[in-house]
XYZ file of C-alpha atoms in Angstrom:
727
model
C 18.280 20.016 0.298
C 19.532 17.503 2.806
C 22.836 17.148 4.516
C 23.999 20.725 4.945
C 23.890 23.459 7.575
C 22.963 27.010 6.834
C 22.339 30.309 8.525
C 19.915 33.159 8.059
C 21.746 34.744 5.182
C 20.740 36.983 2.322
C 20.327 33.947 0.116
C 16.985 33.323 1.818
C 17.626 29.644 2.496
C 14.769 28.370 4.619
C 15.276 26.044 7.546
C 12.074 24.091 8.169
C 12.311 22.967 11.797
C 15.828 21.762 11.154
C 14.659 18.976 8.857
C 16.429 20.330 5.816
C 19.727 19.178 7.224
C 19.516 15.430 7.879
C 22.643 13.817 9.197
C 23.261 10.726 7.109
C 25.846 9.220 9.468
C 24.518 10.449 12.801
C 25.237 8.104 15.690
C 23.413 8.390 19.002
C 25.114 7.360 22.262
C 23.476 6.585 25.567
C 26.190 8.160 27.721
C 28.455 11.161 27.561
C 31.950 10.515 28.767
C 34.231 13.167 30.301
C 37.389 14.082 28.485
C 40.590 12.622 29.980
C 41.965 16.156 30.173
C 39.352 17.007 32.796
C 39.936 14.012 35.015
C 41.773 14.623 38.321
C 44.786 12.410 38.887
C 45.053 10.972 42.395
C 48.608 10.327 43.617
C 48.879 7.611 46.188
C 51.088 8.459 49.114
C 52.431 6.143 51.779
C 50.482 6.406 55.009
C 50.994 4.712 58.452
C 49.262 1.297 58.644
C 46.185 1.209 60.973
C 45.156 -1.930 62.995
C 41.892 -3.129 64.658
C 41.646 -4.943 68.029
C 41.083 -8.704 67.635
C 38.518 -8.750 70.494
C 36.502 -5.931 68.890
C 36.541 -7.721 65.547
C 35.226 -11.015 67.053
C 32.372 -9.312 68.958
C 31.309 -7.397 65.821
C 31.177 -10.602 63.811
C 29.048 -12.398 66.448
C 26.539 -9.525 66.647
C 26.211 -9.328 62.881
C 25.506 -13.070 62.662
C 22.758 -12.905 65.314
C 21.012 -9.990 63.615
C 21.200 -11.663 60.207
C 19.730 -14.898 61.597
C 16.892 -13.050 63.290
C 15.968 -11.197 60.147
C 16.116 -14.337 58.065
C 13.839 -16.348 60.386
C 11.608 -13.446 61.405
C 12.123 -14.212 65.097
C 9.757 -11.803 66.734
C 11.140 -8.818 64.930
C 7.919 -8.124 63.001
C 9.628 -8.506 59.645
C 8.209 -10.411 56.692
C 10.547 -12.971 55.189
C 10.051 -11.328 51.736
C 7.780 -8.904 49.925
C 6.091 -9.570 46.560
C 5.971 -6.689 44.092
C 3.064 -6.971 41.625
C 3.569 -5.642 38.107
C 1.116 -5.863 35.200
C 2.054 -8.588 32.770
C 3.261 -7.347 29.384
C 0.605 -7.308 26.665
C 0.322 -10.755 25.091
C -0.300 -10.442 21.356
C -0.535 -14.200 20.961
C -3.459 -14.670 23.338
C -5.280 -11.505 22.234
C -5.055 -12.104 18.463
C -4.768 -15.859 18.367
C -1.203 -15.686 17.072
C 1.328 -18.452 17.572
C 3.589 -18.114 20.595
C 7.236 -17.160 20.177
C 7.057 -15.604 16.721
C 10.429 -15.134 15.076
C 11.827 -11.620 14.867
C 12.925 -10.399 11.417
C 15.549 -7.606 11.487
C 15.177 -4.637 9.148
C 18.020 -5.684 6.829
C 16.160 -8.955 6.171
C 12.684 -7.412 6.192
C 13.479 -4.909 3.413
C 15.085 -6.413 0.293
C 16.934 -3.367 -0.955
C 18.380 -5.064 -4.047
C 14.876 -5.760 -5.353
C 13.639 -2.261 -4.530
C 16.641 -0.867 -6.429
C 15.767 -3.256 -9.302
C 19.328 -4.584 -9.132
C 18.257 -8.047 -10.274
C 20.080 -8.478 -13.575
C 16.768 -9.001 -15.389
C 17.103 -9.109 -19.182
C 14.397 -7.531 -21.327
C 13.334 -9.664 -24.267
C 10.581 -10.185 -26.822
C 10.814 -13.945 -26.323
C 8.283 -15.313 -23.876
C 9.152 -17.698 -21.060
C 7.817 -19.013 -17.757
C 8.727 -17.001 -14.639
C 8.448 -19.158 -11.545
C 8.296 -17.965 -7.928
C 7.651 -19.462 -4.498
C 5.785 -17.464 -1.831
C 5.858 -18.556 1.815
C 3.228 -16.677 3.841
C 4.162 -16.443 7.517
C 3.540 -14.409 10.643
C 6.522 -12.875 12.404
C 7.541 -9.965 14.571
C 9.318 -7.070 12.865
C 9.992 -3.377 13.414
C 9.680 -1.546 10.086
C 9.780 1.848 11.818
C 11.687 0.701 14.884
C 8.518 -0.273 16.773
C 8.041 -4.037 16.991
C 4.709 -5.536 15.929
C 3.393 -8.813 14.475
C 3.244 -8.798 10.677
C 2.166 -10.981 7.749
C 5.273 -11.535 5.627
C 6.016 -13.203 2.304
C 9.383 -14.980 2.248
C 10.194 -13.053 5.410
C 9.951 -9.721 3.583
C 7.800 -6.611 3.506
C 7.563 -5.327 0.849
C 7.451 -8.906 -0.416
C 9.314 -10.539 -3.301
C 9.560 -8.691 -6.607
C 7.987 -10.346 -9.644
C 9.616 -9.404 -12.946
C 8.485 -10.585 -16.358
C 8.594 -9.651 -20.013
C 5.505 -8.963 -22.049
C 4.115 -12.313 -23.190
C 5.548 -14.308 -20.278
C 3.705 -16.786 -18.074
C 3.942 -16.091 -14.336
C 3.702 -19.081 -12.005
C 3.637 -18.535 -8.237
C 3.627 -21.455 -5.808
C 2.016 -20.113 -2.658
C 2.464 -21.920 0.664
C 0.306 -20.692 3.525
C 2.491 -21.268 6.594
C 0.111 -19.413 8.922
C -1.368 -21.598 11.629
C -4.883 -20.192 11.807
C -5.559 -17.858 8.859
C -6.496 -18.510 5.251
C -5.149 -16.214 2.541
C -5.234 -15.291 -1.155
C -3.097 -13.077 -3.386
C -4.529 -10.617 -5.908
C -2.385 -9.511 -8.861
C -3.420 -5.867 -8.994
C -3.646 -4.552 -12.563
C -3.167 -7.931 -14.288
C -6.104 -8.618 -16.605
C -6.313 -12.407 -16.076
C -7.294 -13.012 -19.680
C -8.944 -16.473 -19.785
C -7.954 -17.116 -16.140
C -10.570 -15.428 -13.910
C -10.072 -18.137 -11.242
C -6.520 -16.789 -10.721
C -7.589 -13.255 -9.733
C -7.102 -14.056 -6.049
C -10.179 -12.392 -4.513
C -11.515 -14.395 -1.599
C -15.247 -15.040 -1.907
C -15.301 -13.985 -5.568
C -12.736 -15.827 -7.705
C -11.773 -18.429 -5.082
C -12.065 -19.479 -1.477
C -9.220 -18.765 0.872
C -6.156 -21.013 0.838
C -6.458 -22.727 4.237
C -3.705 -22.721 6.851
C -0.783 -25.032 6.066
C -2.022 -25.616 2.508
C -0.621 -24.606 -0.895
C -1.933 -23.328 -4.216
C -0.276 -22.426 -7.515
C -1.288 -19.249 -9.330
C -0.550 -19.245 -13.051
C -1.435 -16.577 -15.625
C -0.066 -14.945 -18.766
C 0.731 -11.279 -19.403
C 0.466 -11.189 -23.203
C -0.290 -7.527 -23.670
C 0.650 -5.494 -20.615
C 3.681 -3.499 -19.586
C 4.634 -1.148 -16.774
C 4.200 -1.097 -12.991
C 1.775 -3.344 -11.125
C 1.645 -4.918 -7.679
C 0.331 -7.870 -5.756
C -1.240 -7.983 -2.312
C -3.228 -10.233 -0.014
C -6.941 -9.969 -0.748
C -8.158 -11.649 2.426
C -9.349 -9.502 5.321
C -6.779 -6.753 5.979
C -3.631 -8.872 5.662
C -1.885 -6.551 3.228
C -2.177 -3.807 5.855
C 0.146 -5.966 7.973
C 2.778 -6.301 5.259
C 1.661 -8.840 2.622
C 2.285 -6.913 -0.601
C 4.940 -6.543 -3.314
C 5.700 -5.253 -6.804
C 5.188 -6.610 -10.315
C 7.230 -5.053 -13.119
C 6.458 -6.111 -16.680
C 9.175 -5.111 -19.127
C 8.651 -4.370 -22.802
C 11.535 -3.398 -25.106
C 9.009 -1.286 -27.014
C 7.496 0.482 -24.014
C 6.717 4.029 -25.060
C 8.450 5.939 -22.293
C 11.710 7.917 -22.241
C 14.761 5.744 -21.618
C 16.503 6.311 -18.285
C 19.863 5.380 -16.776
C 18.386 3.724 -13.709
C 15.112 2.513 -12.162
C 13.859 2.136 -8.592
C 10.705 1.020 -6.813
C 9.136 3.358 -4.261
C 6.336 1.992 -2.064
C 4.334 4.301 0.193
C 2.220 2.569 2.836
C 0.686 3.125 6.243
C 1.069 1.004 9.348
C -0.730 0.468 12.637
C 1.242 -0.570 15.678
C -1.158 -3.407 16.478
C -1.843 -6.567 14.525
C -5.113 -6.439 12.606
C -7.980 -8.813 12.021
C -11.425 -8.440 10.438
C -13.186 -8.311 13.813
C -11.103 -5.398 15.091
C -13.152 -2.555 16.473
C -10.642 -0.235 14.717
C -11.886 3.150 15.884
C -11.969 3.511 19.671
C -15.479 4.931 19.852
C -17.514 4.061 16.759
C -17.589 0.592 15.218
C -16.894 0.621 11.493
C -15.051 3.957 11.399
C -11.626 3.739 9.774
C -8.620 3.641 12.098
C -5.920 6.211 11.565
C -2.464 4.764 11.015
C 0.320 5.224 13.554
C 2.933 5.921 10.898
C 3.708 6.065 7.190
C 6.385 3.939 5.554
C 8.526 4.544 2.493
C 9.821 1.286 1.020
C 8.780 -0.492 4.173
C 10.563 1.628 6.758
C 10.622 4.906 8.658
C 11.506 6.324 12.052
C 9.218 6.476 15.084
C 9.339 8.582 18.241
C 9.557 5.955 20.968
C 8.074 8.313 23.551
C 4.755 8.436 21.660
C 2.050 5.944 22.626
C -0.555 5.073 20.026
C -3.931 6.772 20.338
C -5.243 4.920 17.316
C -5.637 1.379 18.507
C -4.900 0.273 22.055
C -6.474 -3.132 22.700
C -5.392 -3.092 26.318
C -4.378 -0.448 28.802
C -1.461 -2.734 29.632
C -0.156 -2.216 26.124
C 0.748 1.436 26.692
C 4.195 0.639 28.048
C 5.109 -1.625 25.146
C 6.075 1.327 22.950
C 9.203 2.196 24.883
C 9.994 -1.450 25.636
C 9.933 -2.599 22.002
C 11.103 0.497 20.138
C 14.490 1.371 18.669
C 13.515 4.473 16.667
C 13.958 3.021 13.179
C 15.657 4.624 10.197
C 14.800 6.346 6.918
C 15.042 4.556 3.605
C 18.063 5.808 1.670
C 19.091 5.343 -1.949
C 21.610 6.811 -4.391
C 21.593 8.242 -7.904
C 24.574 9.069 -10.077
C 24.887 12.811 -10.580
C 23.815 13.923 -14.038
C 21.858 10.730 -14.751
C 18.116 10.080 -15.042
C 16.213 7.620 -12.881
C 12.705 6.189 -13.251
C 10.893 6.006 -9.925
C 8.056 3.469 -10.024
C 5.694 4.722 -7.280
C 3.131 2.378 -5.704
C 0.581 3.359 -3.052
C 0.180 0.248 -0.878
C -1.681 2.014 1.940
C -4.847 0.885 3.645
C -6.454 4.328 3.976
C -4.349 7.261 2.801
C -3.433 9.006 -0.438
C -0.218 11.026 -0.777
C 1.617 13.682 -2.678
C 5.075 12.483 -3.688
C 7.899 14.938 -4.342
C 11.694 15.257 -4.155
C 13.127 18.472 -2.731
C 14.419 20.889 -5.388
C 13.702 18.480 -8.253
C 11.119 18.479 -11.032
C 9.446 15.166 -11.889
C 8.243 14.022 -15.303
C 5.163 11.786 -15.143
C 5.305 9.065 -17.835
C 3.056 6.191 -16.677
C -0.232 5.797 -14.818
C -1.434 2.305 -13.821
C 0.528 0.534 -16.548
C -0.502 2.991 -19.265
C 2.153 5.151 -20.946
C 1.182 8.823 -21.175
C 2.565 11.884 -22.866
C 5.179 13.284 -20.440
C 3.889 15.792 -17.869
C 6.360 17.925 -15.905
C 5.380 18.617 -12.299
C 6.773 19.453 -8.850
C 5.021 16.409 -7.449
C 2.320 13.860 -8.156
C -0.795 12.697 -6.330
C -1.188 8.936 -5.860
C -4.210 7.251 -4.325
C -4.558 3.747 -2.901
C -3.757 1.010 -5.410
C -2.509 3.445 -8.036
C 0.930 3.376 -9.653
C 2.807 6.292 -11.176
C 6.178 6.319 -12.932
C 8.131 9.568 -12.812
C 11.536 10.471 -14.241
C 13.972 12.463 -12.097
C 17.156 14.062 -13.416
C 19.993 14.377 -10.910
C 20.959 17.851 -12.082
C 21.001 19.751 -8.784
C 23.878 20.602 -6.454
C 25.824 17.491 -5.478
C 24.411 16.344 -2.157
C 21.444 14.615 -0.518
C 17.753 15.436 -0.820
C 14.561 14.349 0.848
C 12.017 12.256 -1.010
C 8.648 13.056 0.578
C 5.228 11.481 0.708
C 2.873 13.974 2.355
C -0.605 13.111 3.549
C -3.175 15.770 2.588
C -4.748 16.072 6.042
C -7.894 17.876 4.967
C -8.888 14.884 2.851
C -9.125 12.586 5.888
C -8.910 14.312 9.261
C -12.373 15.941 9.255
C -13.931 12.449 9.325
C -11.796 10.953 12.080
C -13.277 10.639 15.544
C -9.852 10.988 17.196
C -6.268 12.055 16.494
C -3.361 9.722 15.784
C -0.491 10.691 18.063
C 1.921 8.813 15.807
C 0.873 10.698 12.680
C 0.976 13.976 14.575
C 4.530 13.204 15.655
C 5.497 12.315 12.073
C 3.882 15.535 10.788
C 1.612 13.465 8.526
C 4.439 12.534 6.185
C 7.318 10.187 5.544
C 10.757 10.996 4.187
C 13.454 9.036 2.416
C 16.943 10.133 1.407
C 18.120 10.438 -2.183
C 21.883 10.997 -2.298
C 23.989 11.965 -5.264
C 27.072 9.887 -5.942
C 29.835 10.191 -8.517
C 29.900 7.723 -11.380
C 31.552 4.490 -10.313
C 31.731 5.507 -6.638
C 29.680 3.868 -3.927
C 31.180 5.608 -0.934
C 29.589 8.526 0.897
C 27.633 11.466 -0.371
C 28.378 15.150 -0.419
C 26.639 17.463 2.009
C 27.339 20.553 -0.081
C 25.050 23.412 0.835
C 22.347 24.384 -1.632
C 22.081 28.094 -2.345
C 18.320 28.037 -2.962
C 15.366 27.685 -0.594
C 13.302 24.509 -0.463
C 9.918 25.135 -2.102
C 6.739 24.661 -0.110
C 6.117 20.966 0.435
C 3.409 19.871 -1.955
C 0.415 18.290 -0.229
C 1.379 19.667 3.187
C -1.111 21.540 5.321
C -1.326 25.229 4.440
C 0.334 24.869 1.033
C -1.705 26.558 -1.705
C 0.525 25.556 -4.629
C -1.412 22.433 -5.655
C -0.713 22.163 -9.412
C -4.212 20.782 -10.016
C -5.912 23.807 -8.488
C -8.256 24.100 -5.532
C -10.843 21.442 -4.634
C -14.230 22.373 -3.225
C -16.938 19.880 -2.352
C -19.305 22.277 -0.664
C -18.781 20.839 2.796
C -15.072 21.380 3.553
C -14.808 24.536 1.483
C -11.628 25.185 -0.505
C -9.089 22.383 -0.173
C -5.711 23.403 -1.553
C -3.818 20.356 -0.368
C -5.352 18.279 -3.158
C -7.544 15.217 -2.616
C -8.204 14.085 -6.199
C -6.434 12.656 -9.214
C -5.035 15.083 -11.736
C -7.824 16.476 -13.979
C -9.206 13.533 -15.941
C -8.390 15.121 -19.296
C -4.800 16.076 -18.352
C -3.059 12.719 -18.989
C -3.045 11.636 -22.655
C -2.395 7.927 -23.382
C 0.436 7.289 -25.830
C -1.386 4.336 -27.377
C -4.487 6.044 -28.621
C -7.937 4.490 -28.366
C -11.369 6.116 -28.755
C -14.081 5.335 -26.246
C -15.881 2.037 -26.741
C -19.616 2.099 -27.423
C -21.705 0.657 -24.594
C -24.908 -1.326 -25.061
C -27.936 -0.660 -22.892
C -27.823 -4.138 -21.354
C -24.205 -3.553 -20.326
C -24.910 -0.178 -18.666
C -25.287 0.213 -14.900
C -25.720 3.053 -12.408
C -24.501 2.833 -8.850
C -24.392 5.222 -5.920
C -22.791 4.830 -2.525
C -23.182 6.350 0.917
C -22.332 5.638 4.569
C -25.215 4.530 6.767
C -25.678 3.240 10.287
C -26.655 -0.419 10.474
C -27.296 -1.722 14.001
C -24.898 0.815 15.517
C -22.161 -0.065 13.031
C -21.042 2.371 10.339
C -21.458 0.532 7.021
C -21.173 1.527 3.359
C -24.058 0.777 1.008
C -23.780 0.596 -2.771
C -27.319 1.068 -4.019
C -29.192 -1.086 -1.475
C -26.423 -3.513 -0.567
C -23.639 -3.600 2.003
C -21.321 -6.397 0.927
C -19.965 -9.278 2.990
C -17.820 -12.039 1.469
C -19.401 -15.412 0.881
C -18.509 -18.047 3.439
C -17.491 -21.450 2.130
C -18.045 -20.479 -1.486
C -17.030 -18.073 -4.237
C -19.214 -16.097 -6.620
C -17.354 -17.651 -9.564
C -18.366 -21.172 -8.588
C -21.955 -20.203 -7.771
C -22.206 -18.558 -11.193
C -21.933 -21.989 -12.802
C -25.438 -22.875 -11.552
C -26.949 -19.393 -11.683
C -29.776 -18.557 -14.086
C -29.316 -14.938 -15.142
C -32.908 -14.444 -16.214
C -34.662 -11.078 -15.877
C -37.078 -12.347 -13.210
C -34.170 -13.579 -11.058
C -32.352 -10.249 -10.695
C -34.621 -8.566 -8.078
C -34.158 -4.936 -7.039
C -30.903 -5.741 -5.222
C -29.190 -7.474 -8.157
C -28.396 -10.244 -5.709
C -29.858 -13.056 -7.872
C -29.457 -16.244 -5.834
C -26.148 -15.220 -4.301
C -27.612 -13.750 -1.085
C -28.766 -10.299 -0.026
C -25.242 -9.236 0.968
C -24.125 -9.710 -2.656
C -24.632 -7.359 -5.579
C -23.748 -8.814 -8.989
C -24.249 -6.594 -12.033
C -24.827 -8.469 -15.284
C -22.746 -7.604 -18.375
C -24.212 -10.042 -20.929
C -23.529 -8.608 -24.388
C -20.455 -10.067 -26.059
C -18.034 -7.869 -27.992
C -19.833 -4.747 -26.796
C -18.746 -1.994 -24.487
C -19.928 -1.733 -20.900
C -20.590 1.510 -19.013
C -20.575 1.936 -15.237
C -21.715 5.269 -13.773
C -20.463 5.811 -10.210
C -22.296 8.442 -8.158
C -20.806 9.591 -4.862
C -23.163 10.542 -2.054
C -20.230 10.903 0.318
C -18.082 13.825 1.486
C -14.834 11.888 1.050
C -12.873 10.876 -2.059
C -12.707 7.148 -2.835
C -10.264 5.148 -5.007
C -12.317 2.700 -7.101
C -10.571 -0.369 -8.499
C -11.979 -2.650 -11.211
C -10.706 -6.179 -11.798
C -10.543 -7.850 -15.199
C -11.883 -5.555 -17.995
C -10.252 -5.787 -21.404
C -9.749 -3.233 -24.182
C -8.708 -3.388 -27.817
C -6.284 -0.657 -28.833
C -4.347 0.346 -31.902
C -0.593 -0.018 -32.036
C 1.898 2.493 -33.470
C 4.273 1.129 -36.074
C 7.134 3.245 -34.773
C 8.430 4.541 -31.455
C 9.661 7.983 -32.439
C 10.106 10.847 -29.997
C 10.616 14.173 -31.745
C 13.113 16.451 -29.937
C 11.126 19.583 -30.660
C 7.695 18.530 -29.440
C 8.657 15.733 -27.034
C 5.751 13.748 -28.502
C 5.609 10.409 -30.208
C 4.704 10.162 -33.903
C 2.132 7.447 -34.676
C 1.250 5.423 -37.715
C -1.616 3.158 -36.688
C -1.136 -0.220 -38.320
C -2.380 -3.069 -36.145
C -4.871 -3.833 -33.415
C -4.269 -5.922 -30.313
C -5.555 -6.143 -26.776
C -4.591 -4.465 -23.542
C -6.347 -5.462 -20.388
C -7.484 -4.644 -16.910
C -8.048 -0.984 -17.674
C -11.195 1.067 -18.016
C -11.662 4.331 -19.857
C -12.578 7.438 -17.867
C -15.011 8.905 -20.396
C -17.081 11.303 -18.263
C -17.056 13.204 -14.981
C -18.736 16.062 -13.169
C -20.014 17.493 -9.910
C -23.232 16.221 -8.433
C -25.430 13.381 -9.683
C -25.184 11.911 -13.161
C -28.153 12.931 -15.274
C -29.059 15.844 -12.999
C -25.821 17.819 -13.204
C -23.342 18.618 -15.961
C -21.081 15.837 -17.267
C -17.852 16.554 -19.147
C -17.114 13.931 -21.810
C -13.843 12.772 -23.361
C -14.511 10.174 -26.052
C -11.592 10.785 -28.441
C -8.727 9.290 -26.430
C -9.810 8.998 -22.778
C -7.364 8.113 -20.022
C -7.235 4.414 -19.131
C -6.634 3.246 -15.575
C -7.553 0.382 -13.258
C -7.951 2.586 -10.145
C -9.605 6.001 -10.232
C -10.427 8.566 -7.556
C -14.118 9.468 -7.473
C -14.318 12.981 -5.939
C -16.721 13.849 -3.139
C -20.349 14.418 -4.186
C -19.437 13.847 -7.828
C -19.826 11.268 -10.564
C -17.453 9.434 -12.884
C -18.358 7.417 -15.995
C -16.251 4.351 -16.858
C -16.272 2.202 -19.990
C -14.558 -1.009 -21.025
C -14.906 -3.684 -23.694
C -16.877 -6.711 -22.490
C -14.306 -9.096 -23.904
C -13.087 -10.992 -20.832
C -15.654 -13.442 -19.372
C -15.438 -13.705 -15.611
C -16.756 -12.494 -12.283
C -14.847 -9.298 -11.542
C -14.728 -7.240 -8.373
C -15.417 -3.494 -8.364
C -14.667 -1.862 -5.024
C -13.163 0.998 -3.088
C -9.510 0.223 -2.367
C -9.586 1.568 1.191
C -9.138 -1.681 3.138
C -11.574 -0.605 5.850
C -14.227 0.332 3.280
C -14.056 -3.129 1.692
C -14.589 -4.587 5.153
C -17.429 -2.075 5.589
C -19.299 -3.291 2.488
C -18.067 -1.020 -0.353
C -17.787 -3.838 -2.859
C -19.753 -5.422 -5.714
C -19.135 -7.803 -8.609
C -19.655 -7.791 -12.358
C -20.715 -11.017 -14.063
C -19.246 -10.525 -17.522
C -20.705 -12.822 -20.182
C -21.639 -15.590 -17.735
C -22.718 -18.030 -20.447
C -19.239 -17.846 -21.989
C -17.725 -18.070 -18.519
C -19.340 -21.483 -17.972
C -17.636 -22.829 -21.088
C -14.315 -21.280 -20.055
C -14.451 -22.846 -16.579
C -15.366 -26.245 -18.006
C -12.144 -26.146 -20.055
C -9.892 -25.177 -17.149
C -7.446 -27.603 -15.565
C -9.736 -29.898 -13.591
C -7.164 -30.553 -10.870
C -6.925 -26.814 -10.216
C -10.711 -26.542 -10.170
C -11.040 -29.472 -7.778
C -8.420 -28.063 -5.421
C -9.948 -24.602 -5.421
C -13.423 -25.951 -4.697
C -12.025 -28.222 -1.982
C -10.811 -25.064 -0.240
C -14.434 -23.921 -0.143
C -15.469 -27.202 1.501
C -12.740 -26.787 4.128
C -13.868 -23.221 4.847
C -17.518 -24.260 5.038
């Protein structure tokens, strides 16, 4: 527990390097002043007045003037009139990265919108649909989320960016203004199914071309059948790694989760001290190898040791001194909960590379939602969350009145064996980030107790050396036993509340892919089947699909059709049939796979009853409706599909939009082919997308042509004009 001091007593309370006693109101001073009681008092006494001879005074003044004049003119004294001291110029981000000069600085209280993260917005849940309108201004600015200043990509001057809230059935309309001087951008609405609006999915090179600098575009889409926690982020280059991301919360009065007294958003993300662009070398020694972050953020902030220089990404040796010059040390994110009440924490992993274990000291968590899908409650000490995934947990403030650490711990063994160097920043942060959860009395906003807890803090879940992973030990044959936990919870552990059997997949809608890292011209690239992806320039797959003939003789062995050899487009032609995608990993690392756009039909319960004895909902299946952007995880196993054993779950498989494929394993996904469009399927590690780990699905392209022809022609014209500008 936080905020208390303890000693080595019989109670066995553990002090972990002093971190179990954070000081919530600690103030650091730069000087230490002596007490007035220790100062000596000097008593002035009258002394005889002393005088100086006038002649001596005049001669001294004349001599001083002559010497001063000689030095100033350099009259034969061998003295230089002045000496120039050369110092290296400070590192210039603007010239190195092509950024505008004199970027504004955004202070932390403006950068982090705490009211939105606390969901203190006054939003009213309703079954009546309406239009929710937002304006997004995309800018570049300097900020210091962890106390270390760096250029960032911000939305409305925030990171995390503006919260989008809607009710089920609402229309969301976002007017995006790209205020950046030299970068295009797009926004992807992660988890939103884009039913009948595939051109609004926001994937550059797939569903649209980038919105050019100083231009605007309006995204508009409906959410007729989704509820829960989602997020949005830039889907151009690695812009979201520099801060362009935010939350989407879709409310439903009939959401099948336990009611709570409060709700909060919790983002976990990573950050590099330097600004990023797609041509960055990233790793110091090997092109294409992922860079390690300098720090981890919780709700957009953290602390940073100003004496630590980055070993991850140093574009110039002159940049080494900038750490101490532009660093204030930062602060932890802090929030409050009323003692005795329950709070829903909506967790979102917005990182570029890392997965985490989330936990709160001395508290149990109840998992109730995964990726917008309600599940039967699961009690756990902590929960694993990979890139792009969302998890809702319920916490009950039933411990000793005081303050506790929220923790997001990086399972080192999942990543460090593949790094070619060590991140000094992560080492300093002990591969984790903390936030402070403080108890407060009902109706009181002031202060928090620092009452000492009588029990020891359990081992930190996900931390190095901890063997209490609730999912058991991982072993991929190369790293041996990995207790820290690198994978999702067992695929058959979560049980969806809204039950749906696996869809049946047709042969034409079935595809097999495998991926592996390979060297291509001294650059480390990722190949899916035979293709390493690169985004189209001056065009989008959606628009090229309009003229594409998806005939058998056009597919070729690369499934590139006429899109180009750096494109792989898998055809899903059969309408109202299921599709099956088998993903085979040939890699020693776990990867979070995200699928855009699939749609499922599920049965609805007629009642929302939670029995006290079983803590389970009672169902009477009465109607059928659609729920989108999720796939079913129907099969999984070690090794290669078809050669090794596959475990199947066809009765009521878990539905997600982002799933972790374990190392050297396979996962089988299914979805209903009921949403015509061109949909991206990719690893959500930002560096792996840039490295080619990306493909597309052309779902019912003949129906897509008719859908596009009926779209708003002004929107179509504007979107295609963006392609002409880019070309």
